[in-house]
CSV table of C-alpha atoms in Angstrom, one decimal:
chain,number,residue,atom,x,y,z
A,1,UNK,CA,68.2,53.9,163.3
A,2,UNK,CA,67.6,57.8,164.1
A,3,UNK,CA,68.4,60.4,161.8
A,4,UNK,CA,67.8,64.1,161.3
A,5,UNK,CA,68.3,65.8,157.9
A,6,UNK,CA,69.0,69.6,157.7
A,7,UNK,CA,70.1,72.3,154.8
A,8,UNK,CA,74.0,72.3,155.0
A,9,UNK,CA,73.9,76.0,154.3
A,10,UNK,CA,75.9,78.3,154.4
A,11,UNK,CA,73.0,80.5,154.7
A,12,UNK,CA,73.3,84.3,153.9
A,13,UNK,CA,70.5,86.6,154.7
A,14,UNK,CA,70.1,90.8,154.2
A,15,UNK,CA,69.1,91.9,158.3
A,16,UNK,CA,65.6,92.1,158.9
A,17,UNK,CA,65.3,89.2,155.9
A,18,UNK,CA,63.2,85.8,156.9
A,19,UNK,CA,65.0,82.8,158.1
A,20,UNK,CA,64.0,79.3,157.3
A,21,UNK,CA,66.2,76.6,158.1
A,22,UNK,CA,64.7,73.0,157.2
A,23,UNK,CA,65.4,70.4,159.3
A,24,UNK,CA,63.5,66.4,159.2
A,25,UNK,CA,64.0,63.5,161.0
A,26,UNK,CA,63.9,59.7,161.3
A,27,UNK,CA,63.0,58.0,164.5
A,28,UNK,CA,61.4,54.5,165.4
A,29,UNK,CA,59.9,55.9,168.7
A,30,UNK,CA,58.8,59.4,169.7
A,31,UNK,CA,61.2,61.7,170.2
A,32,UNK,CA,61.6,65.0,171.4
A,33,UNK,CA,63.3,67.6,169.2
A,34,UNK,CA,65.7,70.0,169.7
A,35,UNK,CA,67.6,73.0,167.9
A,36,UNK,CA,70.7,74.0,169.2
A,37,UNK,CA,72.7,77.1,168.4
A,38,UNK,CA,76.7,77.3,168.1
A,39,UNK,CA,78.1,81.0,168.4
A,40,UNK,CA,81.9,81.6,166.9
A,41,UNK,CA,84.5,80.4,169.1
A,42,UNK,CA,81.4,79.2,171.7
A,43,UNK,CA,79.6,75.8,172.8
A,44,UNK,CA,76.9,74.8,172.2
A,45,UNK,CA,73.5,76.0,173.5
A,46,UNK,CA,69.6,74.7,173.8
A,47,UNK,CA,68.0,77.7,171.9
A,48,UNK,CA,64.2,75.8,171.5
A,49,UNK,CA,62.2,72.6,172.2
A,50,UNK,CA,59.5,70.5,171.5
A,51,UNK,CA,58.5,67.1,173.2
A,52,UNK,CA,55.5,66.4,171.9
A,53,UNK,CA,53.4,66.3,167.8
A,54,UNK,CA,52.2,70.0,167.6
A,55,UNK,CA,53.9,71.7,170.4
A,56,UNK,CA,55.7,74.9,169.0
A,57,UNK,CA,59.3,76.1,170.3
A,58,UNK,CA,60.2,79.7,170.9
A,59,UNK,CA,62.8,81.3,172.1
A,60,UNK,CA,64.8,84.7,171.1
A,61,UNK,CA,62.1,85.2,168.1
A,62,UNK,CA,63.1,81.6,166.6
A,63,UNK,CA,60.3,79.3,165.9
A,64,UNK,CA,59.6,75.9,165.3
A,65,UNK,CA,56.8,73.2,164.8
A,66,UNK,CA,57.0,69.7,165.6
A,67,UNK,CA,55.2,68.1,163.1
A,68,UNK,CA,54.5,64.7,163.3
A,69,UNK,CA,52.6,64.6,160.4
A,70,UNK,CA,55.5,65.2,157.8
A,71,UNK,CA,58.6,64.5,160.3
A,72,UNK,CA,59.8,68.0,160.4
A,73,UNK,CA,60.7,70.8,162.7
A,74,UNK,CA,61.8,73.6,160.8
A,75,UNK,CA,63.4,76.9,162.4
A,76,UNK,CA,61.8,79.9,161.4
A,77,UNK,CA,62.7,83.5,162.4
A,78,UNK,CA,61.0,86.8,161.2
A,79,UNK,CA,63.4,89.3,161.1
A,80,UNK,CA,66.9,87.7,161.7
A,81,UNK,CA,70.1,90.4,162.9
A,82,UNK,CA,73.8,90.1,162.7
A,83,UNK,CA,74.1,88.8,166.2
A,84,UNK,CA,71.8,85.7,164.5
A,85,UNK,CA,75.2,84.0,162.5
A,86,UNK,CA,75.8,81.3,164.3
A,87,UNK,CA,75.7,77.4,163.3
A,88,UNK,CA,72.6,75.9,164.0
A,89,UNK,CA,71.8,71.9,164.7
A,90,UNK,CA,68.8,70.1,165.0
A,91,UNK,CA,69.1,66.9,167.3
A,92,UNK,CA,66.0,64.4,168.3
A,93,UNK,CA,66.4,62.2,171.5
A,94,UNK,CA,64.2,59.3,171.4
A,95,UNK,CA,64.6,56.1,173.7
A,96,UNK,CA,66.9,53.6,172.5
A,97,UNK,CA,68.7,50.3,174.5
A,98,UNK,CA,66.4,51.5,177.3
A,99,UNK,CA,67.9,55.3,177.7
A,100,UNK,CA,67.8,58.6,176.0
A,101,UNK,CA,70.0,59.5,172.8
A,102,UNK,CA,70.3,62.0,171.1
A,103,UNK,CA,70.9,62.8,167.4
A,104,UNK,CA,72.3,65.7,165.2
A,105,UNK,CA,71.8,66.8,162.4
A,106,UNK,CA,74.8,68.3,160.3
A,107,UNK,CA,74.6,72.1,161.6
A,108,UNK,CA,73.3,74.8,159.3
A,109,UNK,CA,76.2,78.2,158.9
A,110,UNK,CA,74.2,81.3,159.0
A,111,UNK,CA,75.4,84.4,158.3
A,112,UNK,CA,73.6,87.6,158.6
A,113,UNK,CA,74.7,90.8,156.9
A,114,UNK,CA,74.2,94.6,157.6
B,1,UNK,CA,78.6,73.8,189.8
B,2,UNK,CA,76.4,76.3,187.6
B,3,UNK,CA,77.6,74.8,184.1
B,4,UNK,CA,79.1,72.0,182.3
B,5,UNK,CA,83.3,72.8,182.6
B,6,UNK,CA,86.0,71.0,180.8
B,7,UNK,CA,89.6,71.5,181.2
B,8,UNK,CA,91.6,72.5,179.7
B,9,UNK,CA,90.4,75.0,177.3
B,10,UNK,CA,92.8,74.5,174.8
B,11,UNK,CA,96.0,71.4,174.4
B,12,UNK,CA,98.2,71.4,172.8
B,13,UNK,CA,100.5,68.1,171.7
B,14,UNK,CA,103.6,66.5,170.4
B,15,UNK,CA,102.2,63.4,168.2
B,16,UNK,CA,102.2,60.1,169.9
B,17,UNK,CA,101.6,61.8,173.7
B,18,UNK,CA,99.4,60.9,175.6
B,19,UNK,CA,96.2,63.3,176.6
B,20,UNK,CA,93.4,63.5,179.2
B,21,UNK,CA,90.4,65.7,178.5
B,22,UNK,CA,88.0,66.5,181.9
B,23,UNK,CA,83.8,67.1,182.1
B,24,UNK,CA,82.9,68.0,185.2
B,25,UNK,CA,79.0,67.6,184.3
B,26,UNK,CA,76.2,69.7,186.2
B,27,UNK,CA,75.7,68.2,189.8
B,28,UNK,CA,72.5,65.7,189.5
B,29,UNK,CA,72.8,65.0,186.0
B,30,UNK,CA,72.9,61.3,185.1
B,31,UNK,CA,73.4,61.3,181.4
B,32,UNK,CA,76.8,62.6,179.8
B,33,UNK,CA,78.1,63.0,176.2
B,34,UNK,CA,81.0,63.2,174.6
B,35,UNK,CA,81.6,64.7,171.2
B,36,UNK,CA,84.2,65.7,168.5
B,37,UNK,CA,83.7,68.4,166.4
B,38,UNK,CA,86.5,68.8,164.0
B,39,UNK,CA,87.0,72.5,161.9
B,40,UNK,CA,84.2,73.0,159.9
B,41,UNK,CA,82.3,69.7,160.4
B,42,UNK,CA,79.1,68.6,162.6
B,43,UNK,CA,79.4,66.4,166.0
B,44,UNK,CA,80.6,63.3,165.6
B,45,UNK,CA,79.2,61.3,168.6
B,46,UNK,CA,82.0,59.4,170.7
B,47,UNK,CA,80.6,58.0,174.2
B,48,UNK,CA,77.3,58.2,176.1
B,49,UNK,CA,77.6,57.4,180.3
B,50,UNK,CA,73.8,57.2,181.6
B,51,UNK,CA,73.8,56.3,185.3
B,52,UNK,CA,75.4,53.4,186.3
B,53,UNK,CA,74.9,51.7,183.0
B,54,UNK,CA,77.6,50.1,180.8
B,55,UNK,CA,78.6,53.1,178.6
B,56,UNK,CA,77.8,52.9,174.7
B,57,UNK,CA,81.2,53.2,173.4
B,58,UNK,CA,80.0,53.0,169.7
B,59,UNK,CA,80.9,56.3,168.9
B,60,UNK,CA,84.8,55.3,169.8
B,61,UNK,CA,87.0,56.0,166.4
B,62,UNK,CA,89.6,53.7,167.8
B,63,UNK,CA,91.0,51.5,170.3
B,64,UNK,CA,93.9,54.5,171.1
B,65,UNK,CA,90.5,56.5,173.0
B,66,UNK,CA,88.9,55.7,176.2
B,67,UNK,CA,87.0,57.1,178.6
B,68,UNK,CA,85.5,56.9,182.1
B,69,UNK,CA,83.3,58.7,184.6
B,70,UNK,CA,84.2,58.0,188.2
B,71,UNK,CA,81.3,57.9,190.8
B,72,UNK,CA,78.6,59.3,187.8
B,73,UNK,CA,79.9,62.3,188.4
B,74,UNK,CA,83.3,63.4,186.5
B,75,UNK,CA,84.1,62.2,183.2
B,76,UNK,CA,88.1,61.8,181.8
B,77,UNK,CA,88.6,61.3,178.1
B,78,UNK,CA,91.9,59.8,177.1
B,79,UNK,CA,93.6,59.5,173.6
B,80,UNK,CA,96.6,57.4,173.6
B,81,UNK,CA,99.6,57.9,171.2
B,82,UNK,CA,97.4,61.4,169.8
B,83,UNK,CA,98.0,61.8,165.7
B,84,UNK,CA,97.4,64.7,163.5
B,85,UNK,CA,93.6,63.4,162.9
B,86,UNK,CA,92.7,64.0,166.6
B,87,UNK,CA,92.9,67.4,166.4
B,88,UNK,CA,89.6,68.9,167.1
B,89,UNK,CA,87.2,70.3,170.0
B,90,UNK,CA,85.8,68.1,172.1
B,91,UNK,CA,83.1,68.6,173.8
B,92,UNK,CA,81.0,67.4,176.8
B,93,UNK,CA,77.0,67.5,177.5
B,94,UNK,CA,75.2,66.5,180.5
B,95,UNK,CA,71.9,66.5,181.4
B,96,UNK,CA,68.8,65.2,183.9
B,97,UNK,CA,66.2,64.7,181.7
B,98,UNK,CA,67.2,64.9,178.2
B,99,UNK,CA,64.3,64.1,176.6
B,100,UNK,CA,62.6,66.9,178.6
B,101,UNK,CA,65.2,69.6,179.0
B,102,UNK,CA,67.8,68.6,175.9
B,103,UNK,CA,71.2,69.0,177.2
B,104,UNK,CA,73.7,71.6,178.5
B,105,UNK,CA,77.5,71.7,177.0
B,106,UNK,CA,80.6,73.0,178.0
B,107,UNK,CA,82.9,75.1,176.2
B,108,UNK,CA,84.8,72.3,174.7
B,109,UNK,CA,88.5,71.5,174.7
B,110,UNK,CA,90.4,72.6,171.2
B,111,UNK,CA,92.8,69.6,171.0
B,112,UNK,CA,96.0,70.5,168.2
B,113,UNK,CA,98.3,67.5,167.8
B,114,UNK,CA,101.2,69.1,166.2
């Protein structure tokens, strides 16, 4: 079955420090891939996407690469700020029974100080 | 409406009541999630509604939960005889297309069985 694979964290980062978050996945088709982001006390939300092998995601200065090449789509972000700590998750959604589902990875803390 | 709502925000419950969480999904949007997401911890998939498909259930902890979406459009999530363990914050995603546009969530339900 599908899988994605990410850092458990927590991450702590200096503002203005670089932000990788690693994230890898299994899937028997071709999914699409995802990274959502979970502020305190808030739902979920889409923050980037990718539905295809080299398209990049951007969105709010994140980053990420769908490579098909290594399974990955790591989140990057240059210069990361307070308002950054949040919990992010990766999730793939591939086709499976004949519809779309989706899978998460773990969630990844990050906290961002001044 | 504009978002993905579920009601009520926050329950609160004796042990061994009965509950009933509500999605009201985004008007159009065939596929619907639920999820737990206990203190701490990542989503832990419960039920998928796609359509007018026979729901994947697989996600079910045990037989004291159901659910069911009424006319592909509003979606009730019951636990029967709650316990302790069932506290968490549920959450509900819809979507159109998810491999295209991921999905939208609401703002959950914090569920404390006390």
């Amino acid at each position: 079955g599908n899988s994605v694979t990410q850092m458990e964290g927590p991450v702590t980062l200096s503002e203005e420090a670089f932000l990788t978050i690693n994230c890898t996945y299994t899937a028997t088709g071709y999914p699409s891939l995802f990274w959502y982001v979970q502020y305190p006390g808030e739902g979920l939300q889409l923050l980037l996407k990718a539905t295809k092998a080299d398209d990049k995601g951007s969105n709010k200065g994140f980053e990420a690469t769908y490579r098909k090449e290594t399974t990955s789509f790591h989140l990057e972000k240059g210069s990361v700020q307070v308002s950054d700590s949040a919990v992010y998750f990766c999730a793939l959604s591939d086709r499976s029974g004949g519809y779309q589902k989706v899978t998460f990875g773990i969630g990844t803390k990050l906290q961002v100080i001044p | 409406g504009a978002g993905v709502s579920q009601s009520p925000s926050n329950k609160v419950t004796e042990k061994g009541k009965d509950v009933e969480l509500r999605c009201d999904p985004i008007s159009g949007h065939t596929a619907l999630y639920w999820y737990r997401q206990s203190l701490g911890q990542g989503l832990e998939f419960l039920i998928y509604f796609q359509g007018n498909s026979a729901p994947d259930k697989s996600g079910l902890p045990s037989d004291r939960f159901s659910a069911e979406r009424t006319g592909g459009s509003v979606s009730t999530l019951t636990i029967q005889r709650t316990q302790q363990e069932d506290s968490a914050v549920y959450l509900c995603a819809s979507s159109s297309r998810p491999e295209a546009y991921g999905y939208t969530f609401g703002s959950g339900t914090r569920l404390t069985v006390v």
